[in-house]
mmCIF file of C-alpha atoms in Angstrom:
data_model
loop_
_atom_site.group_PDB
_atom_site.id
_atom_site.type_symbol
_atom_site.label_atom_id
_atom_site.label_comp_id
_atom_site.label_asym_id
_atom_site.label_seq_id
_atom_site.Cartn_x
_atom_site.Cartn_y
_atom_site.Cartn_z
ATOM 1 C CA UNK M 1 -18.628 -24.902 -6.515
ATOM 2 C CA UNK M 2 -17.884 -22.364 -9.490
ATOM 3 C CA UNK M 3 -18.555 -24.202 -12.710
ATOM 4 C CA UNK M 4 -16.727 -22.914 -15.653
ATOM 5 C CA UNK M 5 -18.893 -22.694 -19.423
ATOM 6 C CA UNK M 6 -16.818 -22.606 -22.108
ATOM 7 C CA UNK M 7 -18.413 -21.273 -25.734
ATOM 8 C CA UNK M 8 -19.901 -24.711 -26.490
ATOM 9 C CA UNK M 9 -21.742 -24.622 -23.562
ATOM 10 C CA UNK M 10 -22.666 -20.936 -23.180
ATOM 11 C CA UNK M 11 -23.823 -20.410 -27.062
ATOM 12 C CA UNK M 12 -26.806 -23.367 -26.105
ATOM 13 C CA UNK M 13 -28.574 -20.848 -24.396
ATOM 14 C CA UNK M 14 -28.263 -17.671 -27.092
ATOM 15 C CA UNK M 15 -28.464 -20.162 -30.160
ATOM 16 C CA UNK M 16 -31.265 -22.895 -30.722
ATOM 17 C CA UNK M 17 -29.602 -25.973 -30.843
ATOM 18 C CA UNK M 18 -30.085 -29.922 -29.728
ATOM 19 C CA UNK M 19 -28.722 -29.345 -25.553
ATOM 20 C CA UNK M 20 -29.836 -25.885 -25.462
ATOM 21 C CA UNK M 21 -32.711 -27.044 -23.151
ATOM 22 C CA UNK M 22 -30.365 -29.116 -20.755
ATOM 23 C CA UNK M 23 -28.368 -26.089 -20.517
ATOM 24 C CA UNK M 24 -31.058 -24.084 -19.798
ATOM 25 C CA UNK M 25 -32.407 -26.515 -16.938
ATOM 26 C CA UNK M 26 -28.672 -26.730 -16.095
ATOM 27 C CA UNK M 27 -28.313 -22.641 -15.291
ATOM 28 C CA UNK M 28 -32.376 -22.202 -13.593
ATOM 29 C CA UNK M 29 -30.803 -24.408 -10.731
ATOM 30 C CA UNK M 30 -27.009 -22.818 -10.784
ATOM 31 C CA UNK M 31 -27.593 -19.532 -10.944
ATOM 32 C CA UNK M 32 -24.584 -19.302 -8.738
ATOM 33 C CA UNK M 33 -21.175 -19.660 -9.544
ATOM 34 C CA UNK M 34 -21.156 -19.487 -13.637
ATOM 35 C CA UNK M 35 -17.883 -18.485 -14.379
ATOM 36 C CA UNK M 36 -17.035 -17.046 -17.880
ATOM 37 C CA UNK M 37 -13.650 -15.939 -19.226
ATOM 38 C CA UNK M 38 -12.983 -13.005 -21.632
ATOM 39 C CA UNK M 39 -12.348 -15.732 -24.328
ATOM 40 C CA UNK M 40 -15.726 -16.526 -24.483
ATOM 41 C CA UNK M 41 -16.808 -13.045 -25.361
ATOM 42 C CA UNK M 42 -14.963 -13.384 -28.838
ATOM 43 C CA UNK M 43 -15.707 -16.749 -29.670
ATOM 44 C CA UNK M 44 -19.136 -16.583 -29.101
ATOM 45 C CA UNK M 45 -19.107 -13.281 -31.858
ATOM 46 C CA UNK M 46 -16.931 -16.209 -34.252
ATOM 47 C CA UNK M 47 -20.059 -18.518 -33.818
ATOM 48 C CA UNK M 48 -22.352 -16.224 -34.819
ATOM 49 C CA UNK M 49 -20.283 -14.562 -37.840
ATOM 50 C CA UNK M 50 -20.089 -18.373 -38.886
ATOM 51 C CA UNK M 51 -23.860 -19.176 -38.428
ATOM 52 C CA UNK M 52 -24.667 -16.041 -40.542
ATOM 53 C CA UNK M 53 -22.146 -17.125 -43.185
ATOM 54 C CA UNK M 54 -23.836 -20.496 -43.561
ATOM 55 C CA UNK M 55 -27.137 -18.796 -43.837
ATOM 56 C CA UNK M 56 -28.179 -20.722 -40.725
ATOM 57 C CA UNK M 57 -28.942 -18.186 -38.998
ATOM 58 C CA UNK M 58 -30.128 -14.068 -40.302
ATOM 59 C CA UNK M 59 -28.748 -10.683 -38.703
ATOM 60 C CA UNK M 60 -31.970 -10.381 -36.180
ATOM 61 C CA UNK M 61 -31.326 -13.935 -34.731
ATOM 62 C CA UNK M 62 -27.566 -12.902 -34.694
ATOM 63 C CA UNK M 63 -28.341 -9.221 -33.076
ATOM 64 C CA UNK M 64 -31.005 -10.817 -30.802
ATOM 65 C CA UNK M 65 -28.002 -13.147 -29.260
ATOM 66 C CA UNK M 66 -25.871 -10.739 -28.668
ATOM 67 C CA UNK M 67 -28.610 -8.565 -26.918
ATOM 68 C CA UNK M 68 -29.275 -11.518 -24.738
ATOM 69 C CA UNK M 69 -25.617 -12.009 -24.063
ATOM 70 C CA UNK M 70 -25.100 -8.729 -22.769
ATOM 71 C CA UNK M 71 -28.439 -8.782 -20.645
ATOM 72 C CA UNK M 72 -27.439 -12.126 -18.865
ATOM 73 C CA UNK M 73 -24.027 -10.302 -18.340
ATOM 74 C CA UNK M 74 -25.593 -6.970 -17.352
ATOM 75 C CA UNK M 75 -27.808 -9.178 -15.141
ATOM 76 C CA UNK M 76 -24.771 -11.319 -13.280
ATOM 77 C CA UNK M 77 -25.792 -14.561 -14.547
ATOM 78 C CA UNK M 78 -22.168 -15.279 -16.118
ATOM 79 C CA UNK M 79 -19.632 -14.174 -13.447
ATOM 80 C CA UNK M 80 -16.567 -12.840 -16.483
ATOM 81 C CA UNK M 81 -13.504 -13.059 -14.387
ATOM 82 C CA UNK M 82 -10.193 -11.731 -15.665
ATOM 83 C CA UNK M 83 -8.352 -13.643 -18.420
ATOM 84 C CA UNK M 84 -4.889 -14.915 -16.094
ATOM 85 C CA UNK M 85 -1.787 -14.950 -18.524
ATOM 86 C CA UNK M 86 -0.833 -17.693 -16.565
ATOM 87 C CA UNK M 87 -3.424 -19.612 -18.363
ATOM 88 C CA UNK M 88 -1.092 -19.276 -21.945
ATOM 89 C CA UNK M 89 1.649 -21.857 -19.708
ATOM 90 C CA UNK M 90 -1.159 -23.788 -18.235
ATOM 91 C CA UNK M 91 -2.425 -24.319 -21.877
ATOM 92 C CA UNK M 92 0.883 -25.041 -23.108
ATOM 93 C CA UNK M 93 1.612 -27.753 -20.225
ATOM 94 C CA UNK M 94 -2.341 -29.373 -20.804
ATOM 95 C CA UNK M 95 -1.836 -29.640 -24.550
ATOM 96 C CA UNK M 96 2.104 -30.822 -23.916
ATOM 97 C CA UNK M 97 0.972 -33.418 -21.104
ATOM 98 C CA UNK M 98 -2.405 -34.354 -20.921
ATOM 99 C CA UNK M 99 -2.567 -37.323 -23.492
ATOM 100 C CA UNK M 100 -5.440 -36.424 -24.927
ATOM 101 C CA UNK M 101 -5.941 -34.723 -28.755
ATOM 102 C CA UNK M 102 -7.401 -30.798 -27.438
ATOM 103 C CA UNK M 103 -7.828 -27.861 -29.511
ATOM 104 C CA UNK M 104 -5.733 -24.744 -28.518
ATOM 105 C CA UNK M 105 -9.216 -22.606 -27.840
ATOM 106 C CA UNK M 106 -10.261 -25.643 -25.522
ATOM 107 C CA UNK M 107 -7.173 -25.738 -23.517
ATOM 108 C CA UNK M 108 -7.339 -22.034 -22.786
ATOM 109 C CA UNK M 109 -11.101 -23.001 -21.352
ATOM 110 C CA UNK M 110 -9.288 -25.644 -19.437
ATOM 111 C CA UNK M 111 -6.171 -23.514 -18.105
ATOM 112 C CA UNK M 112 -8.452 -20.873 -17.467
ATOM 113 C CA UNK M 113 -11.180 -22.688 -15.681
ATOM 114 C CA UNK M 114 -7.694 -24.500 -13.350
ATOM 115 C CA UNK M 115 -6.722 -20.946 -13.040
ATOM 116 C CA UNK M 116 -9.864 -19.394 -11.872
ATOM 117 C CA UNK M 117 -10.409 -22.320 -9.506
ATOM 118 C CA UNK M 118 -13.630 -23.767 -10.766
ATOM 119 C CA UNK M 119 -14.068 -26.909 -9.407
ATOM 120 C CA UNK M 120 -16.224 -27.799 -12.678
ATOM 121 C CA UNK M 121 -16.354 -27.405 -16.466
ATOM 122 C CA UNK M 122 -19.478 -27.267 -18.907
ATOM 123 C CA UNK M 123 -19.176 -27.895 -22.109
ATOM 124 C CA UNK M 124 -20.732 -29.507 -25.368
ATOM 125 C CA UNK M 125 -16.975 -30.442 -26.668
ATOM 126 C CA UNK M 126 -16.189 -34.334 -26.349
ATOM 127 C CA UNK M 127 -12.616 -33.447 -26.620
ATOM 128 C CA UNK M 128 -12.427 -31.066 -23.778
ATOM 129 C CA UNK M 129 -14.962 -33.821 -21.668
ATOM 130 C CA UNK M 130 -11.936 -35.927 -21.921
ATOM 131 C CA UNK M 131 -9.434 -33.784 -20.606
ATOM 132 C CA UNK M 132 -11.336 -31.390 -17.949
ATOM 133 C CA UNK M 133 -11.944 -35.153 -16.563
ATOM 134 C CA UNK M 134 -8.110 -35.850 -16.741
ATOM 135 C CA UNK M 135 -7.086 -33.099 -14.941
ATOM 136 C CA UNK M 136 -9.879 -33.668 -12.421
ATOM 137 C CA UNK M 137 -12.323 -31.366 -13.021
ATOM 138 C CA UNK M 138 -16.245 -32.418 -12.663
ATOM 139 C CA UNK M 139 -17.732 -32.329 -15.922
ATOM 140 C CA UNK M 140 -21.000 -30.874 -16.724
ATOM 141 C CA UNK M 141 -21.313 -32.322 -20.447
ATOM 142 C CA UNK M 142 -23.973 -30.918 -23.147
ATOM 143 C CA UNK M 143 -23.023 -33.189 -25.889
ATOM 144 C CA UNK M 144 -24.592 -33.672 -28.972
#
């Protein structure tokens, strides 16, 4: 079963952070089937831009994610499948009827993990927990 990561998830294994372990552990026994969307690609720069802003992390850590980013992609461990438009209506309809408070980013992981067929989500977002669940996706949480 393809299991989608959205940014929460992915950045656990390029950034040092409480859950980047269970991630890790997560991805040595599903090396198959980790679907990533284009999204990812630029939120994952907006974490680190943010990181170095805060001083939390320095341009080496920053440049050393990125080069491990593009290895692991290089290397097939994230499977980046096209970004659907259909996923902009999907969004629309999950924010509109789901019931549950979901950030616009985090319904485009959710449309776009529906879209792409992934049968599961990962994430480290409570929010998006709650609604991948709704709408009846298995849940692969990394919470803090």
């Amino acid at each position: 079963m393809a299991t989608y990561f959205d940014t929460s998830a992915l950045a656990k294994r390029y950034i040092a952070d409480q859950g980047s372990n269970a991630v890790d552990a997560f991805l040595a026994q599903h090396l198959e089937d980790c679907v990533i969307s284009p999204l990812v690609v630029a939120e994952f720069e907006s974490i680190l831009q943010r990181l170095l802003r805060q001083g939390l992390i320095d341009t080496d850590y920053a440049a050393q994610s990125r080069s491990q980013f593009a290895a692991d992609l290089a290397g097939a461990l994230w499977a980046m499948l096209p970004f659907q438009v259909a996923s902009f209506g999907r969004a629309t309809g999950l924010l509109r009827d789901l019931g549950t408070p979901l950030a616009t980013l985090d319904a485009l992981h959710l449309a776009c993990a529906i879209e792409m067929n992934c049968g599961a989500l990962a994430t480290s977002d409570r929010q998006l927990v709650r609604a991948a669940e709704a709408s009846g996706l298995l849940v692969h949480s990394f919470v803090k």
